[in-house]
Tab-separated table of C-alpha atoms in Angstrom:
chain	number	residue	atom	x	y	z
A	13	GLU	CA	0.000	0.000	0.000
A	14	ALA	CA	1.332	3.425	-1.001
A	15	GLN	CA	1.793	5.459	2.124
A	16	VAL	CA	3.723	7.956	4.204
A	17	THR	CA	4.561	6.576	7.630
A	18	GLN	CA	5.417	8.724	10.613
A	19	ASN	CA	6.659	7.573	14.005
A	20	PRO	CA	5.823	8.003	16.742
A	21	ARG	CA	2.151	8.992	16.525
A	22	TYR	CA	2.181	10.519	19.997
A	23	LEU	CA	5.093	11.859	22.004
A	24	ILE	CA	5.369	13.690	25.306
A	25	THR	CA	8.801	15.001	26.164
A	26	VAL	CA	10.527	17.533	28.388
A	27	THR	CA	12.074	20.827	27.412
A	28	GLY	CA	15.574	20.442	26.028
A	29	LYS	CA	15.556	16.708	25.423
A	30	LYS	CA	16.533	16.010	21.813
A	31	LEU	CA	14.045	14.046	19.757
A	32	THR	CA	13.581	12.745	16.239
A	33	VAL	CA	10.326	12.124	14.391
A	34	THR	CA	10.792	9.713	11.528
A	35	CYS	CA	9.061	9.845	8.148
A	36	SER	CA	9.248	7.243	5.430
A	37	GLN	CA	7.486	6.970	2.066
A	38	ASN	CA	7.272	3.959	-0.244
A	39	MET	CA	6.196	5.755	-3.436
A	40	ASN	CA	9.657	6.719	-4.726
A	41	HIS	CA	8.712	10.383	-4.428
A	42	GLU	CA	11.321	13.075	-5.040
A	43	TYR	CA	9.785	15.738	-2.816
A	44	MET	CA	9.167	15.572	0.915
A	45	SER	CA	8.045	18.181	3.446
A	46	TRP	CA	7.358	18.692	7.120
A	47	TYR	CA	4.458	20.781	8.404
A	48	ARG	CA	3.131	21.759	11.758
A	49	GLN	CA	-0.600	22.277	12.342
A	50	ASP	CA	-1.821	24.608	15.073
A	51	PRO	CA	-5.395	25.751	15.820
A	52	GLY	CA	-6.219	28.948	13.984
A	53	LEU	CA	-2.937	28.910	12.063
A	54	GLY	CA	-3.540	26.087	9.618
A	55	LEU	CA	-0.606	24.140	8.237
A	56	ARG	CA	2.787	25.792	8.127
A	57	GLN	CA	5.708	24.325	6.212
A	58	ILE	CA	8.841	23.767	8.289
A	59	TYR	CA	11.310	22.303	5.773
A	60	TYR	CA	11.103	20.682	2.392
A	61	SER	CA	13.402	18.534	0.309
A	62	MET	CA	13.632	18.258	-3.452
A	63	ASN	CA	15.924	15.236	-3.515
A	64	VAL	CA	18.569	13.395	-1.541
A	65	GLU	CA	20.867	15.863	0.226
A	66	VAL	CA	18.795	18.834	-1.019
A	67	THR	CA	16.711	20.611	1.606
A	68	ASP	CA	15.377	24.121	2.078
A	69	LYS	CA	13.661	26.157	4.751
A	70	GLY	CA	9.926	26.578	4.745
A	71	ASP	CA	7.941	29.233	6.533
A	72	VAL	CA	8.779	28.263	10.140
A	73	PRO	CA	12.179	26.478	10.270
A	74	GLU	CA	13.474	27.910	13.564
A	75	GLY	CA	14.213	25.208	16.144
A	76	TYR	CA	14.086	22.332	13.656
A	77	LYS	CA	16.576	20.350	11.602
A	78	VAL	CA	16.075	17.845	8.821
A	79	SER	CA	18.213	15.503	6.779
A	80	ARG	CA	17.639	13.582	3.543
A	81	LYS	CA	20.273	10.903	3.272
A	82	GLU	CA	17.980	8.428	1.518
A	83	LYS	CA	15.164	9.113	-0.901
A	84	ARG	CA	12.509	7.382	1.189
A	85	ASN	CA	13.336	8.928	4.605
A	86	PHE	CA	13.064	12.489	5.868
A	87	PRO	CA	13.451	12.720	9.662
A	88	LEU	CA	12.577	15.848	11.635
A	89	ILE	CA	14.970	16.657	14.468
A	90	LEU	CA	14.290	18.910	17.432
A	91	GLU	CA	17.648	19.372	19.137
A	92	SER	CA	16.321	21.319	22.117
A	93	PRO	CA	12.518	21.215	22.147
A	94	SER	CA	10.596	24.022	23.809
A	95	PRO	CA	6.910	24.219	24.830
A	96	ASN	CA	6.099	26.424	21.817
A	97	GLN	CA	6.920	23.441	19.616
A	98	THR	CA	3.957	21.559	21.055
A	99	SER	CA	1.948	20.871	17.916
A	100	LEU	CA	0.616	18.322	15.438
A	101	TYR	CA	3.259	17.482	12.865
A	102	PHE	CA	2.726	16.089	9.385
A	103	CYS	CA	5.164	14.694	6.866
A	104	ALA	CA	4.178	14.746	3.189
A	105	SER	CA	5.640	13.530	-0.076
A	106	SER	CA	4.958	14.188	-3.753
A	107	PHE	CA	6.280	12.876	-7.039
A	108	HIS	CA	6.981	16.280	-8.594
A	109	GLU	CA	7.006	19.814	-7.256
A	110	ASN	CA	3.587	21.418	-7.040
A	111	THR	CA	1.667	18.194	-7.471
A	112	GLU	CA	-0.475	16.115	-5.148
A	113	ALA	CA	1.085	15.751	-1.718
A	114	PHE	CA	0.434	12.584	0.272
A	115	PHE	CA	0.364	13.167	4.012
A	116	GLY	CA	1.221	10.881	6.875
A	117	GLN	CA	-1.111	10.279	9.815
A	118	GLY	CA	0.515	12.919	11.966
A	119	THR	CA	2.591	13.049	15.141
A	120	ARG	CA	1.149	14.829	18.147
A	121	LEU	CA	4.050	16.265	20.125
A	122	THR	CA	3.741	17.749	23.600
A	123	VAL	CA	6.742	19.486	25.165
A	124	VAL	CA	6.427	20.137	28.898
B	10	GLN	CA	2.043	37.465	7.662
B	11	GLN	CA	-0.485	35.064	6.241
B	12	GLN	CA	0.313	34.473	2.559
B	13	VAL	CA	-3.066	32.849	1.914
B	14	LYS	CA	-6.151	34.184	3.674
B	15	GLN	CA	-9.084	31.792	4.028
B	16	SER	CA	-12.684	32.418	5.060
B	17	PRO	CA	-14.958	31.586	6.732
B	18	GLN	CA	-13.387	29.895	9.738
B	19	SER	CA	-16.445	27.691	10.133
B	20	LEU	CA	-19.473	26.915	8.018
B	21	ILE	CA	-22.741	25.114	8.691
B	22	VAL	CA	-24.778	23.983	5.685
B	23	GLN	CA	-27.941	21.944	5.308
B	24	LYS	CA	-27.730	18.660	3.435
B	25	GLY	CA	-28.188	19.329	-0.270
B	26	GLY	CA	-27.009	22.913	0.015
B	27	ILE	CA	-23.958	24.605	-1.504
B	28	SER	CA	-20.836	25.130	0.598
B	29	ILE	CA	-18.526	27.963	-0.468
B	30	ILE	CA	-15.068	28.605	0.961
B	31	ASN	CA	-12.954	31.514	-0.193
B	32	CYS	CA	-9.220	32.167	-0.332
B	33	ALA	CA	-7.153	35.193	-1.326
B	34	TYR	CA	-3.447	35.613	-1.978
B	35	GLU	CA	-0.999	38.398	-2.754
B	36	ASN	CA	2.002	36.716	-4.349
B	37	THR	CA	1.503	36.709	-8.121
B	38	ALA	CA	4.260	34.106	-8.479
B	39	PHE	CA	1.949	31.423	-7.067
B	40	ASP	CA	1.044	29.000	-9.842
B	41	TYR	CA	-0.549	26.021	-8.143
B	42	PHE	CA	-3.644	26.185	-5.955
B	43	PRO	CA	-4.780	22.950	-4.276
B	44	TRP	CA	-7.577	22.292	-1.820
B	45	TYR	CA	-7.112	19.683	0.892
B	46	GLN	CA	-9.738	17.901	2.985
B	47	GLN	CA	-8.942	16.694	6.480
B	48	PHE	CA	-11.012	14.417	8.705
B	49	PRO	CA	-10.384	14.258	12.469
B	50	GLY	CA	-7.330	12.182	13.325
B	51	LYS	CA	-6.184	11.975	9.705
B	52	GLY	CA	-3.706	13.758	7.526
B	53	PRO	CA	-4.961	16.142	4.828
B	54	ALA	CA	-5.807	14.608	1.460
B	55	LEU	CA	-5.906	16.382	-1.897
B	56	LEU	CA	-9.440	17.167	-3.011
B	57	ILE	CA	-8.945	19.215	-6.167
B	58	ALA	CA	-6.336	21.598	-7.554
B	59	ILE	CA	-6.091	24.295	-10.220
B	60	ARG	CA	-3.392	26.162	-12.089
B	61	PRO	CA	-3.841	29.809	-13.139
B	62	ASP	CA	-4.274	29.123	-16.840
B	63	VAL	CA	-7.912	28.121	-16.271
B	64	SER	CA	-10.715	29.913	-14.429
B	65	GLU	CA	-12.660	26.887	-13.274
B	66	LYS	CA	-12.148	23.207	-12.596
B	67	LYS	CA	-14.847	20.744	-11.713
B	68	GLU	CA	-14.561	17.248	-10.295
B	69	GLY	CA	-17.866	15.693	-9.383
B	70	ARG	CA	-19.575	17.868	-6.776
B	71	PHE	CA	-16.418	19.929	-6.170
B	72	THR	CA	-15.543	23.032	-8.209
B	73	ILE	CA	-12.690	25.502	-7.927
B	74	SER	CA	-13.329	28.990	-9.266
B	75	PHE	CA	-10.195	31.019	-9.893
B	76	ASN	CA	-10.014	34.784	-10.443
B	77	LYS	CA	-6.466	35.698	-11.384
B	78	SER	CA	-7.018	39.460	-11.551
B	79	ALA	CA	-8.616	39.539	-8.096
B	80	LYS	CA	-6.083	37.018	-6.712
B	81	GLN	CA	-8.876	34.932	-5.270
B	82	PHE	CA	-10.011	31.358	-5.565
B	83	SER	CA	-12.871	29.472	-4.021
B	84	LEU	CA	-14.143	25.959	-3.440
B	85	HIS	CA	-17.776	25.167	-4.140
B	86	ILE	CA	-19.294	21.942	-2.855
B	87	MET	CA	-22.600	21.246	-4.556
B	88	ASP	CA	-25.285	19.038	-2.974
B	89	SER	CA	-23.344	18.994	0.307
B	90	GLN	CA	-23.567	15.717	2.248
B	91	PRO	CA	-22.965	14.892	5.922
B	92	GLY	CA	-19.918	12.910	4.800
B	93	ASP	CA	-18.409	16.170	3.541
B	94	SER	CA	-18.161	17.404	7.150
B	95	ALA	CA	-14.431	18.007	7.558
B	96	THR	CA	-11.834	20.759	7.665
B	97	TYR	CA	-10.848	22.249	4.321
B	98	PHE	CA	-7.580	23.991	3.579
B	99	CYS	CA	-6.662	26.027	0.538
B	100	ALA	CA	-3.007	26.377	-0.381
B	101	ALA	CA	-0.740	28.068	-2.876
B	102	SER	CA	2.779	27.506	-4.130
B	103	SER	CA	5.255	28.678	-6.691
B	104	SER	CA	8.290	26.838	-8.032
B	105	GLY	CA	10.354	24.796	-5.588
B	106	ASN	CA	7.534	23.125	-3.687
B	107	GLN	CA	7.262	25.777	-0.963
B	108	PHE	CA	3.626	25.755	0.104
B	109	TYR	CA	1.482	28.231	1.997
B	110	PHE	CA	-1.774	27.023	3.508
B	111	GLY	CA	-4.849	28.921	4.633
B	112	THR	CA	-6.010	28.701	8.230
B	113	GLY	CA	-8.731	26.169	7.458
B	114	THR	CA	-12.534	26.042	7.364
B	115	SER	CA	-14.489	23.632	9.520
B	116	LEU	CA	-17.513	22.505	7.503
B	117	THR	CA	-20.516	20.874	9.161
B	118	VAL	CA	-23.295	19.519	6.957
B	119	ILE	CA	-26.519	19.030	8.884
B	120	PRO	CA	-28.707	16.074	7.795
C-alpha cells in the first residue's frame, strides 16, 4: 500500500531533550516536506526537500533540523525542544514539485 | 504574515445545500492552488487543484473557481452531504515546492 509513515504517533517530552520524528514513504517520491498544524494557524511548512541531500527552509524552520540521506526517509529533528513546539506534525511527499502531496497520519508532540 | 487568507473559519450547511469557501493571496508568483480535505485524526488529502491558466475546474460535486485578476479562488461543494463534514484547507505555491496554507474552514453539513 502506497503510504507515508510517521513515528511516533504521539510523544510527550521535556524541554531540552533532543528528539527525532521519523518519516518514510514507499512511493519513490522526489519531494518531501514537514508541516506543523496549530489551531487557527492552519498548516505551516517547516522544511522541504527536493531530492537526496537537497533541503530548504519553509515558513517556520526555527528550532528544527532535517536531513535527507535516503530518498525514502526524511526525519525531523528537534535538538532542544521548547513548549512552543507543542503541535501536530505532518510529513508529506509528492512525485513532482507542485503536485499532489500525500500526508502521513501525523505526530502529536507535547513538550512540557 | 499570512500568505493565503481563508474564510470563513467555520461553516454550517444543510444537506443538499452549496458550501462555499474563499481564499485570497498576494504573491503573483503562485502558480498552483490545491484544496485539501482533512477528517479528524487523519492527515490532509488532496481534493482538487487548479493552475492559473484556467478559471474553473470541476470534479464531481467539487468546483474551484479562480479569479487571477482579483487574486482569489474558491471551493464550491454542490449538494453537500454529511460525509463532507471536515476541515478544508486552501493552499498556494510557486516553483520549488514551498507551500502556503490557509487557516482552514471547519464545515458541518446538517442532515
